[in-house]
Short mmCIF file of C-alpha atoms in Angstrom, two decimals:
data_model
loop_
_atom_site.label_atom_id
_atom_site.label_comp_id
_atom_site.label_asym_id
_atom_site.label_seq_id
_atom_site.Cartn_x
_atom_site.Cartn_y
_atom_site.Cartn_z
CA UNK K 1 110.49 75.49 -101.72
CA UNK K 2 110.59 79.52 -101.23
CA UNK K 3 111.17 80.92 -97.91
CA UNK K 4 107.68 81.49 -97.14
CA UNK K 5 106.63 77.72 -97.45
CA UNK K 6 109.49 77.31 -95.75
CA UNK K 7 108.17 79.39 -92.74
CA UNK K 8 104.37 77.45 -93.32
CA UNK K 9 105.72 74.50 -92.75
CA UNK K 10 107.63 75.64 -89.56
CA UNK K 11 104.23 77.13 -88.26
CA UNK K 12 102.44 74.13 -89.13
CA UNK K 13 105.19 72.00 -86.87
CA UNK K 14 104.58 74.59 -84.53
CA UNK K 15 101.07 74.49 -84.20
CA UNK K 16 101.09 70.28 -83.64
CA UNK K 17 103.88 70.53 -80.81
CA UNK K 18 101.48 73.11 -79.05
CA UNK K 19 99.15 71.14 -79.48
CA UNK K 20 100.40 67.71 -78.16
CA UNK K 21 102.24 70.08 -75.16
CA UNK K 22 98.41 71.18 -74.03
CA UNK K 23 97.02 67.76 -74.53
CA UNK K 24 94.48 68.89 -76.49
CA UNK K 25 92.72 68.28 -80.18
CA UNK K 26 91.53 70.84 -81.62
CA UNK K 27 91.88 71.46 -85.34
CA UNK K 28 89.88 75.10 -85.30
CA UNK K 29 93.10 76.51 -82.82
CA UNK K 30 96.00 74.12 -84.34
CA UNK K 31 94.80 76.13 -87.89
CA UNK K 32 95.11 79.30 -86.38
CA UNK K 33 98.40 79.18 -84.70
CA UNK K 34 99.87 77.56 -87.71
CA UNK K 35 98.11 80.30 -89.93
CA UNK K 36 99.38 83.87 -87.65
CA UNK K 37 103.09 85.11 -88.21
CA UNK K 38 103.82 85.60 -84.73
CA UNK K 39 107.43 87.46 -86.48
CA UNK K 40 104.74 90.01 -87.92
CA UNK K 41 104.04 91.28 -84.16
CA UNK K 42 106.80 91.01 -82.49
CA UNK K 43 108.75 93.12 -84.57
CA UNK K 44 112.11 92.79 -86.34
CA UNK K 45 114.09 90.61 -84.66
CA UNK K 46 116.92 89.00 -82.97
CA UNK K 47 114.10 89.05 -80.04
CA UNK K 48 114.48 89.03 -76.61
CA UNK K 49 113.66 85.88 -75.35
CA UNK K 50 112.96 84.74 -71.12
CA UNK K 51 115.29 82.27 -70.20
CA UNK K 52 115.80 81.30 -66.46
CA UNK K 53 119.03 83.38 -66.46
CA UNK K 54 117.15 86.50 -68.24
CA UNK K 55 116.86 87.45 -71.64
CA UNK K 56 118.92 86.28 -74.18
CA UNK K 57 118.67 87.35 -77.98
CA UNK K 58 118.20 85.06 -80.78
CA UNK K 59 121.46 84.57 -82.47
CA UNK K 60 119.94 86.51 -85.48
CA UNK K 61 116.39 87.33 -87.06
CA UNK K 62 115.23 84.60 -88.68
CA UNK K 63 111.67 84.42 -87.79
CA UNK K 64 111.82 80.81 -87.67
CA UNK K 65 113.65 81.57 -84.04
CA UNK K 66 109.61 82.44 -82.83
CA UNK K 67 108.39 79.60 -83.84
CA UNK K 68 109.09 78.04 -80.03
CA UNK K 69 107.13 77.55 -76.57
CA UNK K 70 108.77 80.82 -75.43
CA UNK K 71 108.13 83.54 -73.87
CA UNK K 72 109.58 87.13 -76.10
CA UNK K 73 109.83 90.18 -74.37
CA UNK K 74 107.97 92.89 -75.78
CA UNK K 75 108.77 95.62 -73.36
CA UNK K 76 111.52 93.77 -71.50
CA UNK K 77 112.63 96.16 -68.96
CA UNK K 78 109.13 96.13 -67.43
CA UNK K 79 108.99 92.18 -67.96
CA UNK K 80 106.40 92.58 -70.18
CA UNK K 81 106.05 89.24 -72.71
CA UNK K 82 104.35 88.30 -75.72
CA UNK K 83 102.69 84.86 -73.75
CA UNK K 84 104.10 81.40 -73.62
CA UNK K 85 102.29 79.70 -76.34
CA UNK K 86 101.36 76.62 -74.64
CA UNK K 87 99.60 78.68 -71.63
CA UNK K 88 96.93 79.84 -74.25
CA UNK K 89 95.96 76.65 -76.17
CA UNK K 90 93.89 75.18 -73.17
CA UNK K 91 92.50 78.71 -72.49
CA UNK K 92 91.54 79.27 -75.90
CA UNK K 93 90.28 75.32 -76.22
CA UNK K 94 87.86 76.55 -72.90
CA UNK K 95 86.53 79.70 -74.27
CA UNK K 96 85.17 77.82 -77.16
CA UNK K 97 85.47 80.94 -79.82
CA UNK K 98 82.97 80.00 -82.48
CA UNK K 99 82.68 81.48 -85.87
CA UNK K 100 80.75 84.34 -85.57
CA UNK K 101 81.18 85.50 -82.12
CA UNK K 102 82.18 88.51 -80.79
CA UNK K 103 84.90 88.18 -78.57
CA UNK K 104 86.42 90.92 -76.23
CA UNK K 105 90.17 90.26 -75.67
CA UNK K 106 91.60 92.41 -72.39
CA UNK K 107 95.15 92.85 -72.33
CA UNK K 108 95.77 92.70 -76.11
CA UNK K 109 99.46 93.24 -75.68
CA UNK K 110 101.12 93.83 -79.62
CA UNK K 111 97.81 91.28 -80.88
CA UNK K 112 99.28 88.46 -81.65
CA UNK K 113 96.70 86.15 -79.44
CA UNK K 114 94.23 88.84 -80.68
CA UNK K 115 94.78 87.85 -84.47
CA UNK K 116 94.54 83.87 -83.78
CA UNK K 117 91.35 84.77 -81.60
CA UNK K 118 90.07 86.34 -84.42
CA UNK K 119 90.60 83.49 -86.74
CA UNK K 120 88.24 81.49 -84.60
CA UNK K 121 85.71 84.18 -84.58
CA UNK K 122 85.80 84.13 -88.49
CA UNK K 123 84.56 86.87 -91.06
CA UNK K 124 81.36 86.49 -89.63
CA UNK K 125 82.65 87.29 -85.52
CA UNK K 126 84.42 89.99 -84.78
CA UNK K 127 87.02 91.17 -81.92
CA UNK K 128 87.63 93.85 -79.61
CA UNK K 129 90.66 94.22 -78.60
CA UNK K 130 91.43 96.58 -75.43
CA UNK K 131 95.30 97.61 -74.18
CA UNK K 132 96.24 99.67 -71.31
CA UNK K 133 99.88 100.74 -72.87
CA UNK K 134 99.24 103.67 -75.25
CA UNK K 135 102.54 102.54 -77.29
CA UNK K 136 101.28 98.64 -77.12
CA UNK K 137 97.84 99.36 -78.03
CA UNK K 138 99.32 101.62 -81.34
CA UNK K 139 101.39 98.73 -82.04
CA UNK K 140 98.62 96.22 -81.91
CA UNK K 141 96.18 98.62 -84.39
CA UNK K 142 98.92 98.89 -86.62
CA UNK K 143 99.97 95.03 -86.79
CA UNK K 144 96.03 94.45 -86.97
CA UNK K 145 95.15 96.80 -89.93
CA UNK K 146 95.05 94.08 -92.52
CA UNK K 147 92.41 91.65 -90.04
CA UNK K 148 89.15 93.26 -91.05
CA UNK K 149 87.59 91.70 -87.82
CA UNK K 150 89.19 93.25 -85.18
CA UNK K 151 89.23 96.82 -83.09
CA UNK K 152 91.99 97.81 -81.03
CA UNK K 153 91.29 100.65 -78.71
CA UNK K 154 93.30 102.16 -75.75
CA UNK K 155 91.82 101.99 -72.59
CA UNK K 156 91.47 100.20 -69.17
CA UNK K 157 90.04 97.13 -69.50
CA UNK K 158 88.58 96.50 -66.16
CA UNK K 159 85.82 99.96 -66.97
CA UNK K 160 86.14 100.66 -70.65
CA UNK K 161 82.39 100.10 -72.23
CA UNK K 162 82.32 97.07 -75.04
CA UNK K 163 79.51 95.47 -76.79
CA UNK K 164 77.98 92.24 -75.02
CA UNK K 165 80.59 89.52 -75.69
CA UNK K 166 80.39 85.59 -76.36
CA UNK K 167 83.54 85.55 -74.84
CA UNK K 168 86.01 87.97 -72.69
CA UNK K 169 89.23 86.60 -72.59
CA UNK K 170 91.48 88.73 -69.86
CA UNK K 171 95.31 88.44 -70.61
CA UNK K 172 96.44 90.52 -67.26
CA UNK K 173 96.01 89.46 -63.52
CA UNK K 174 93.42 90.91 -61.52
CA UNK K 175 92.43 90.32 -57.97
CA UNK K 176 88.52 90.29 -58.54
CA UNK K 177 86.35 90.46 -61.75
CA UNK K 178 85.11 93.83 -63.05
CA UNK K 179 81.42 94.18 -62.67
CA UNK K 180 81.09 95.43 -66.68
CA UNK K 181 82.47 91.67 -67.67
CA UNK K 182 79.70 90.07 -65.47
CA UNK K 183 77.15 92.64 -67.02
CA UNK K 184 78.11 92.29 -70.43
CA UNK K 185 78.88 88.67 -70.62
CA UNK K 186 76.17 87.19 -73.15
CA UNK K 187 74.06 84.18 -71.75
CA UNK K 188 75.95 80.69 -72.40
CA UNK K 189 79.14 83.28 -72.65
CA UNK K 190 82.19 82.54 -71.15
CA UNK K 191 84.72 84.34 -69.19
CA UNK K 192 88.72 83.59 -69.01
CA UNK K 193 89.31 85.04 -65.72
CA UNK K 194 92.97 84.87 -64.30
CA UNK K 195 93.17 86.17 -60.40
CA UNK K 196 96.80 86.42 -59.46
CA UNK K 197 99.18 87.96 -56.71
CA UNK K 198 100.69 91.34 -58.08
CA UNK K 199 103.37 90.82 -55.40
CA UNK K 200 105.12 87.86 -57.59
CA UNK K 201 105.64 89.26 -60.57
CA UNK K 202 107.81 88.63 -62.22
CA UNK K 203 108.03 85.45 -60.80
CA UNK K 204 110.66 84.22 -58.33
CA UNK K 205 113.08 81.46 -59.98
CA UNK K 206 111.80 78.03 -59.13
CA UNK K 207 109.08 78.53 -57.24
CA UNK K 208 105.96 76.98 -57.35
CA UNK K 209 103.61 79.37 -59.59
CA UNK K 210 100.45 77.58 -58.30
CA UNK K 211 100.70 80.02 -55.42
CA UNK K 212 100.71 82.82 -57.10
CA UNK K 213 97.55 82.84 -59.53
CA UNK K 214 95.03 80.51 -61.08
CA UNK K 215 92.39 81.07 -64.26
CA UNK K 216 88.92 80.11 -64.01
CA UNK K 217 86.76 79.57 -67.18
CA UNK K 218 83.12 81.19 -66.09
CA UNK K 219 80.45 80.40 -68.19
CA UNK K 220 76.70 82.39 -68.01
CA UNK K 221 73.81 80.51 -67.38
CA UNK K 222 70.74 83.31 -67.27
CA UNK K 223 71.39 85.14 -63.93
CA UNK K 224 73.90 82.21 -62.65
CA UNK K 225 77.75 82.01 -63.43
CA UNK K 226 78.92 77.96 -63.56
CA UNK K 227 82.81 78.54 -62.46
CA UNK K 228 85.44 75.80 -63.27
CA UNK K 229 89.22 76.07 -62.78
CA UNK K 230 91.59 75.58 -65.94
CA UNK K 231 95.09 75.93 -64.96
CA UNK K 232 97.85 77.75 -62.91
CA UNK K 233 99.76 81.00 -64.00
CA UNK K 234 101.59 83.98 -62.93
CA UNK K 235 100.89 87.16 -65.27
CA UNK K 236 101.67 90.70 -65.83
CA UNK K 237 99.02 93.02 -63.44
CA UNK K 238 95.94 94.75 -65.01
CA UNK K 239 96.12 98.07 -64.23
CA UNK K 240 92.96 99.38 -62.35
CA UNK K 241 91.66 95.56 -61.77
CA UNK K 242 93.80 95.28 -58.24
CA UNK K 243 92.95 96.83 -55.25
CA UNK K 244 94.83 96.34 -51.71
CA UNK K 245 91.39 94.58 -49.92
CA UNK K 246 90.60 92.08 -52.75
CA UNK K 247 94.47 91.08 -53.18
CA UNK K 248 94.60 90.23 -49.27
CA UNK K 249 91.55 88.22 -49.65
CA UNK K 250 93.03 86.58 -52.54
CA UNK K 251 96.36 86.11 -50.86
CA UNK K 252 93.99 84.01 -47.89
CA UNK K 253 92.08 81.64 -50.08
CA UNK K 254 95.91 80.65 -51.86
CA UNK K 255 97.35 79.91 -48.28
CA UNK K 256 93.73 78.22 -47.58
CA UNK K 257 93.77 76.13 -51.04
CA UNK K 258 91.08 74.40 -52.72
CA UNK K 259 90.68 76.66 -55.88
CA UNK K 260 90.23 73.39 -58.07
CA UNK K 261 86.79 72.93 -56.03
CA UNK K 262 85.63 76.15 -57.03
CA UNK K 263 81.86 75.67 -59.12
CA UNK K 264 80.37 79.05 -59.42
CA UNK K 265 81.11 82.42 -59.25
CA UNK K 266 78.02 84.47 -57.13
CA UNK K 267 77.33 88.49 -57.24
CA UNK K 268 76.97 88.49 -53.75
CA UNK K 269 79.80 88.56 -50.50
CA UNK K 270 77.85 87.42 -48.11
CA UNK K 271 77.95 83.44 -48.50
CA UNK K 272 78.92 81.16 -45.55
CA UNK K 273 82.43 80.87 -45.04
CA UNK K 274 82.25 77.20 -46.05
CA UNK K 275 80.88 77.65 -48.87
CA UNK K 276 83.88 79.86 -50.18
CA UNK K 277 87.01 79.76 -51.61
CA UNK K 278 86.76 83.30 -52.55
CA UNK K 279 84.56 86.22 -50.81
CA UNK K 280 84.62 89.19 -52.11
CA UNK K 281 82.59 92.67 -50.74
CA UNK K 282 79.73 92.25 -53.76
CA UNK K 283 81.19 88.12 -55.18
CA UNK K 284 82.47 84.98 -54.52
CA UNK K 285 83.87 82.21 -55.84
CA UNK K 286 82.50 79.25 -54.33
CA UNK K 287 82.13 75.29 -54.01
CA UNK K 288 78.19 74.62 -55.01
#
């Protein structure tokens, strides 16, 4: 066997541990996460990897070292991470990416998540792929050129213009959603939409990171939004998707609890205060 079958079967391993971490069968995103090189994005290694001490270096660069429910720093000094592994299978499992969608991915980081996303969409979908960081959104084009499906462009996220999408999937933590994902969300479309506290990251050692941000999968329905939460996290801030009103808000309905009630997501602020988890000036995140 030749080092490259060698490294298959590793992602293939890989891809069923990630799988049995999250719970979850699906054969669509075990493929794809046994298919990408996640070595091929990261750059050359030994890589940087988050342990609860800090980062600690691989003991040398064979890209078998990835193949791991870690997180890798790509820009560690502003703890900025390629994403734990097993944090996007139940994400990706709730967006649902058919073949043949068209599937806007915020936050692209270097694209790894951006070329398994696109292995969902197919030759027939296609992905747009949008990143803040000039030098992270160069990196991603350039470890993207050979996936005929996907655009990278530089930009911010939370305004930058994109084609209606099946599916936005938001990588970056935002105190409110941005009005153009709402309005170009395709009916039956679905939103990953993580709100989180810019004020923990990078998270503080053992605490409990269900304070500090949740992801909601919303899903269009004609003029309604059906809201449901998936899981906890704590995430690198969007730039321009925070604002110092919405994150106090935000801050309130943590202390208050309830997220995992929440059922729709409204385009309006002025709801009963029962009714909310969330109120925002112009949305809300509610319980019916």
């Amino acid at each position: 066997m030749d080092r490259q079958q060698e490294l298959a079967t590793v992602r293939r391993a890989y891809a069923r541990r990630l799988m049995a971490l999250a719970g979850i069968a699906n054969p669509g995103i075990e493929a794809a996460f046994a298919a990408v090189e996640r070595e091929r994005y990261l750059g050359p290694g030994p890589w940087p990897i988050l342990c609860p001490a800090g980062y600690v270096a691989t003991p040398d660069d064979d890209p078998a070292r990835v193949y791991a429910d870690v997180l890798i720093g790509i820009i560690p000094e502003r703890g900025l991470n390629n994403g734990m592994p097993s944090y996007h299978v139940p994400l990706l499992a709730s967006a649902g990416i058919r073949a043949g969608d068209h599937v806007v991915h915020i936050g692209a980081g270097v694209g790894y998540y951006t070329a398994i996303m696109a292995r969902l969409a197919g030759p027939a979908g296609r992905v747009t792929g949008i990143e803040f960081d000039a030098g992270l959104a160069a990196r991603a084009a350039t470890n993207l050129s050979n996936v005929g499906n996907v655009q990278v462009f530089q930009g911010d996220g939370f305004s930058m213009p994109f084609d209606p999408a099946d599916v936005i999937y938001v990588n970056a933590g935002v105190t409110h959603p941005a009005d153009i994902w709402l309005d170009r969300l395709k009916d039956g479309g679905r939103l990953i939409l993580p709100l989180t506290m810019e004020n923990i990251w990078p998270p503080a050692r053992g605490a409990a990171i269900s304070h500090y941000g949740v992801v909601f999968r919303i899903e269009r329905a004609g003029d309604e939004y059906l809201a449901a939460w998936i899981s906890a996290v704590a995430l690198y801030p969007c730039e321009g998707g925070r604002d110092d009103a919405s994150e106090a808000r935000l801050d309130a309905a943590f202390q208050k609890g309830g997220w995992r009630r929440v059922t729709r997501l409204y385009r309006t602020g002025d709801l009963p205060d029962e009714r909310c988890w969330l109120c925002g000036a112009r949305w809300a995140l509610a319980y019916d």
